Coordinates of C-alpha atoms (C1' of nucleotides) in Angstrom, one line a residue:
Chain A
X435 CA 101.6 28.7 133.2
X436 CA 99.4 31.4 132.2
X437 CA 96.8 31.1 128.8
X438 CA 95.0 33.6 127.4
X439 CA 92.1 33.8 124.5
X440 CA 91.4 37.2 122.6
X441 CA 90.0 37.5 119.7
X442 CA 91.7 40.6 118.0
X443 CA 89.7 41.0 114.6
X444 CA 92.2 42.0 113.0
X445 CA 96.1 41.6 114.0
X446 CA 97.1 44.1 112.0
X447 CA 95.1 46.6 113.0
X448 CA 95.6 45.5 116.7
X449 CA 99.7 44.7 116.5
X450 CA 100.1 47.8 119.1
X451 CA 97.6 46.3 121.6
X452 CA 98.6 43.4 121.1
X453 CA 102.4 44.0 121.4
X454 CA 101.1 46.4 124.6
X455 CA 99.2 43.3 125.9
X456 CA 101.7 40.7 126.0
X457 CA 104.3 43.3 128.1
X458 CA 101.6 44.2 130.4
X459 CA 100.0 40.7 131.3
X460 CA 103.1 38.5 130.3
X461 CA 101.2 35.3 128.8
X462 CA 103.1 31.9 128.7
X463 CA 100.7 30.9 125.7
X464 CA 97.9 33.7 123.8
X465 CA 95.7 31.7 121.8
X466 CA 94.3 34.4 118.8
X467 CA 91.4 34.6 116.6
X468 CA 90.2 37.1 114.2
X469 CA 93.7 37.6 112.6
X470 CA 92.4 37.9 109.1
X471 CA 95.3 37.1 107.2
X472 CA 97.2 34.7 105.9
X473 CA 100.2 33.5 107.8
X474 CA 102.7 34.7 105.5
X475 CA 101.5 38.2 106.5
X476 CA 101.1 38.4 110.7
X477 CA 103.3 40.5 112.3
X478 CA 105.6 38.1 113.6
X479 CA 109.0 40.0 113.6
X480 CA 107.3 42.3 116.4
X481 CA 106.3 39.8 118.4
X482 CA 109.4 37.9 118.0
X483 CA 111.2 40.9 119.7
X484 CA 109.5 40.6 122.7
X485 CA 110.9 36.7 123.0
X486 CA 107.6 34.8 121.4
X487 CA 107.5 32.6 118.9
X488 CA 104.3 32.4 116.7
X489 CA 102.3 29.7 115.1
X490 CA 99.4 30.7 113.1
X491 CA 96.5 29.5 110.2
X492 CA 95.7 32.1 108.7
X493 CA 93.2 32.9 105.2
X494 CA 92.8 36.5 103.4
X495 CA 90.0 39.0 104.8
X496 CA 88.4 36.6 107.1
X497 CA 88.7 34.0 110.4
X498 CA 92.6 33.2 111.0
X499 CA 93.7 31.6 114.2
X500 CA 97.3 32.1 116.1
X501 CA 99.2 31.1 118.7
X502 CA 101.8 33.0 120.2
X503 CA 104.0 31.3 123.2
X504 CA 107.3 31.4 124.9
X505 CA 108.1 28.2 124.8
X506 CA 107.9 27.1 121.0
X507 CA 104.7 25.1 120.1
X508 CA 104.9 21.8 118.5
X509 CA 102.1 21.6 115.5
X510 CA 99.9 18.8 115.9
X511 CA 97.0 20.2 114.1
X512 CA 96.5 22.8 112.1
X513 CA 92.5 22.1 111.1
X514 CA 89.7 20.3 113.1
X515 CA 89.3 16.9 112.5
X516 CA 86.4 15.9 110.9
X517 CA 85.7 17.4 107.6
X518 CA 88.8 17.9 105.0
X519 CA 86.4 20.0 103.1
X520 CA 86.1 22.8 105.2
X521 CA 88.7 25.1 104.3
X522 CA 87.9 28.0 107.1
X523 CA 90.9 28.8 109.1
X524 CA 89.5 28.3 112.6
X525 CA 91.6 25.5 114.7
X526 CA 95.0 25.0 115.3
X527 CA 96.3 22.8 118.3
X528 CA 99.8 22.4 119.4
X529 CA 102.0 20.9 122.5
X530 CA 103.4 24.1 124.1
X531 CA 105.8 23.2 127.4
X532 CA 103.9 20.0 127.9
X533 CA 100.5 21.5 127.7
X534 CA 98.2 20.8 124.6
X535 CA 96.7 23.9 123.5
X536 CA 93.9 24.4 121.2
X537 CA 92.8 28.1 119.6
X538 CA 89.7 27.8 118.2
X539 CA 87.4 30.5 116.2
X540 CA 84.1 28.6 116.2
X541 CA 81.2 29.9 113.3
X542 CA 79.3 32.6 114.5
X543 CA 75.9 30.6 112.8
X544 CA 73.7 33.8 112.4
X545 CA 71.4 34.8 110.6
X546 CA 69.8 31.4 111.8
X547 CA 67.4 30.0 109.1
X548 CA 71.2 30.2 106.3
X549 CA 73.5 27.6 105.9
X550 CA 75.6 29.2 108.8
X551 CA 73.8 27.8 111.3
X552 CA 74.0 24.1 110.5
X553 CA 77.5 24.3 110.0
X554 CA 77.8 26.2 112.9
X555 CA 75.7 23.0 115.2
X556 CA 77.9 21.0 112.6
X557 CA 81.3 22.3 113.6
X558 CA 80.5 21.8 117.3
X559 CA 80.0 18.5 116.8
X560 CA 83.2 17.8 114.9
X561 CA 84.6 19.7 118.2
X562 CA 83.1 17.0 121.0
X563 CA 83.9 14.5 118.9
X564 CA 87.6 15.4 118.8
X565 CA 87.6 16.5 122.7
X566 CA 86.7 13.1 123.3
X567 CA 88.9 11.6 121.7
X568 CA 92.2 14.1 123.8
X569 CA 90.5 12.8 127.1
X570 CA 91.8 8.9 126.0
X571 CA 95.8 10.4 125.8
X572 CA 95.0 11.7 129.6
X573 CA 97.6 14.6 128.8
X574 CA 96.4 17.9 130.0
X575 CA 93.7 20.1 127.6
X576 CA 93.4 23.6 127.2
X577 CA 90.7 24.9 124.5
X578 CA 90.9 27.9 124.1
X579 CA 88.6 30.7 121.6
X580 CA 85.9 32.4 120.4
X581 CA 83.2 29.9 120.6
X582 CA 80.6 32.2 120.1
X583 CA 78.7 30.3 122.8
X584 CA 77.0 32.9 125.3
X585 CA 76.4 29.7 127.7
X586 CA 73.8 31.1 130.1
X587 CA 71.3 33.7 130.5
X588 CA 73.5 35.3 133.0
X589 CA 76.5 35.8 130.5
X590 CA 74.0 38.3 128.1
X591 CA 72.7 41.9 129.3
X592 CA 69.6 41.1 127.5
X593 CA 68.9 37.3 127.4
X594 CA 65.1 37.9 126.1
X595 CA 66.5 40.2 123.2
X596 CA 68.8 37.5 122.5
X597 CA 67.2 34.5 122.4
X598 CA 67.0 34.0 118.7
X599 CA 70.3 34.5 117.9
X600 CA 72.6 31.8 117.2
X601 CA 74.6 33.0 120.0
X602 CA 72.3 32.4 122.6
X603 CA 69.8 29.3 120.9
X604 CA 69.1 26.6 122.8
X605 CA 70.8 24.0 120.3
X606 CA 73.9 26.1 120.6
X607 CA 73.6 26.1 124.4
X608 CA 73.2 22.0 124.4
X609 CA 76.1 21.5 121.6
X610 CA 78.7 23.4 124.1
X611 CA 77.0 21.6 127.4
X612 CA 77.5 18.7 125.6
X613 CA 81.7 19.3 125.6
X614 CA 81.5 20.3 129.3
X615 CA 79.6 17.0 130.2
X616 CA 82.5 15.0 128.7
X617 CA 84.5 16.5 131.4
X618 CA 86.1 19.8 130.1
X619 CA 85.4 22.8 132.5
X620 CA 84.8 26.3 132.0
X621 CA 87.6 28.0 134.0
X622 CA 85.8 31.2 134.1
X623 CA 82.7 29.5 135.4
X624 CA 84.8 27.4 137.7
X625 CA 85.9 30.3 139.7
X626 CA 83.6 33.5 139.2
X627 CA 79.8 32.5 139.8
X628 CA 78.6 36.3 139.5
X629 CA 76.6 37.1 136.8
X630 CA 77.3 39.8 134.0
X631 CA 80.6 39.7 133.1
X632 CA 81.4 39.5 129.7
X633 CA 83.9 38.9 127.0
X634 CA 82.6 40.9 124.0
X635 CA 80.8 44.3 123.2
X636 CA 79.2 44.8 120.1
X637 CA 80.7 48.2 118.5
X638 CA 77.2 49.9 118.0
X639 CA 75.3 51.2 120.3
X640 CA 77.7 52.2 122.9
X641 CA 77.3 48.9 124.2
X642 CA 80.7 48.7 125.9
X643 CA 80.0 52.3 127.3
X644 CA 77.0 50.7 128.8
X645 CA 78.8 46.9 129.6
X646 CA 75.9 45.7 127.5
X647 CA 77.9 42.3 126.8
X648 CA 78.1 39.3 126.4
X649 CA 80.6 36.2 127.4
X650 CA 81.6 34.3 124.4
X651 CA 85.3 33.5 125.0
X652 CA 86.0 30.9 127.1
X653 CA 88.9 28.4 128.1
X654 CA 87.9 25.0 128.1
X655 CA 90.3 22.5 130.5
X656 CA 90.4 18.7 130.7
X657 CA 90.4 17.2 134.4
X658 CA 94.2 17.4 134.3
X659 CA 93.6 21.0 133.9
X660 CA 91.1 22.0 135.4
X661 CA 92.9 20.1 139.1
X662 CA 95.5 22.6 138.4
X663 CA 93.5 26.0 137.7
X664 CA 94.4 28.8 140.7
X665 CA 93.2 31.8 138.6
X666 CA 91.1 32.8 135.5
X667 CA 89.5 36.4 134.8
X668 CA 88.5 38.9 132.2
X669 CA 90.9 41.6 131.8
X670 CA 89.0 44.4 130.3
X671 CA 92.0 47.2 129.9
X672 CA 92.4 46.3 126.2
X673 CA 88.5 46.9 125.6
X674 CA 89.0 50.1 126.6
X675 CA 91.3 51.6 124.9
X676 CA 91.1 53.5 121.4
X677 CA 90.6 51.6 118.3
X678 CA 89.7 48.1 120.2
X679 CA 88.8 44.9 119.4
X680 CA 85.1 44.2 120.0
X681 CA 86.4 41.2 122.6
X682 CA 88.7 41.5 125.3
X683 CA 91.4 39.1 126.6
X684 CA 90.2 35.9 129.0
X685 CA 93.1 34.4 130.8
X686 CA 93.8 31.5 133.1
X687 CA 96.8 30.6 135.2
X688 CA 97.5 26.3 135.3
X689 CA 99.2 25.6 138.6
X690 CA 102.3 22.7 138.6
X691 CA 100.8 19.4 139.5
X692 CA 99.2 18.9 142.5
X693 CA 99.3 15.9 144.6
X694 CA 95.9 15.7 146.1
Chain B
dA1372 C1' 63.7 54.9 114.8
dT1373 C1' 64.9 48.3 111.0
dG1374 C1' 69.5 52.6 112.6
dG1375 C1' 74.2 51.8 114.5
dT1376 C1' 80.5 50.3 114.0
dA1377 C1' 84.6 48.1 112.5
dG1378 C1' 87.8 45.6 109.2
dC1379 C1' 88.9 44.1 104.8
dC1380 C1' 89.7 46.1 100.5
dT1381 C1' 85.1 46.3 97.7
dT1382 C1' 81.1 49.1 96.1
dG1383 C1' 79.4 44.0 99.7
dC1384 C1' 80.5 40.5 103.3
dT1385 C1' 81.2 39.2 108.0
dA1386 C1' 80.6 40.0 112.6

DNA sequence: ATGGTAGCCTTGCTA
């Protein structure tokens, strides 16, 4: 079963990549963020036609999280847990073909020093708090997103220039080490140990032009996942290309079970 | 050198 993460910023503007993406790399499950819109208004009847069924949480102008699969995904949450005041479209988890898969757009947090860092620190503990509690039903766990989490100095071109940003802090750092010491593994990490590859290019500067980066999508899986990974990778094509998104698809493919 | 780009759909916000 193959999984994929991309945040598209914008669906509508990226429904040709998209559609491109999903008949080039053939995902069981693409977890979205960025879709900024409501879920009245994605582009579903084109991606329908290529056989996949969508799920999405969407709001106007901003955030907006999606799933699209083959197989068709069975809601079991369409929030995070934690705080029915937050209205921000940013989680949406779902059983897809006996996998439960997660697509998450977690806050950015900058400028640190606003309110958007807190809830930032905040959200990611609503987050561990609800991966803990998945490990107890032992099923297998795939979170998948934008965490806007660059985990390591060797996931940023420039970790000195970086270091203040919410991105990059150290409490951002510890909130997300704190999810992978419950037991959830970082399936790029898992299987690439070189430094320097990334997820996400800013659009100024000619960063991409450059592969000034940074990896800030990853795909998060349980220990009944993670025994069962046999490939993840960054696939930069879409990056590439004219009118991009600023982040590029992460994938992982999730083995049948394995018997020792 | 305090810039630069992109998307939404306004004249600014978010990233």
């Amino acid at each position: 079963m193959k999984i994929a993460t991309w945040n598209v910023n914008s669906v509508k503007a990226r429904l040709p990549h998209l559609l491109s993406w999903l008949e080039s790399a053939k995902p069981d499950a693409l977890c979205l963020q960025e879709i900024k819109c409501l879920a009245d208004d994605f582009p579903s009847l084109e991606v329908k036609s290529l056989g996949y069924h969508v799920t999405a949480v969407g709001q106007k102008t901003y955030n907006g999280v999606a799933i699209i699969s083959r197989e068709k995904a069975e809601i079991v949450h369409t929030a995070l847990p934690g705080d029915d005041t937050d209205t921000q479209a940013r989680y949406l988890e779902a059983d897809i073909a006996g996998v439960r898969i997660a697509t998450i757009y977690l806050p950015n947090g900058n400028p640190v020093g606003t309110d958007k860092y807190p809830y930032k620190l905040a959200w990611m503990k609503r987050l561990a708090d609800h991966a803990r509690e998945l490990l107890d039903e032992e099923r297998t766990v795939v979170l998948a997103g934008d965490y806007n989490i660059c985990p390591t100095d060797d996931d940023v071109y420039d970790p000195v220039g970086w270091r203040e940003d919410a991105l990059c802090r150290p409490e951002s750092r510890a909130a997300f080490r704190i999810i992978a010491n419950l037991g959830y593994v970082d399936a790029f990490r898992a299987l690439h140990s070189e430094p320097g590859r990334y997820s996400f290019w800013d659009y100024q500067a000619g960063r991409w032009h450059r592969d000034e980066g940074l990896r800030i999508d990853h795909l998060m899986l349980n220990p009944q996942a993670a025994d069962r990974l046999v490939a993840c990778d960054i696939d930069r094509a879409p990056r590439a290309k004219e009118k991009a998104s600023d982040h590029t698809p992460v994938w992982c493919e999730i083995g049948p079970p394995r018997l020792i």
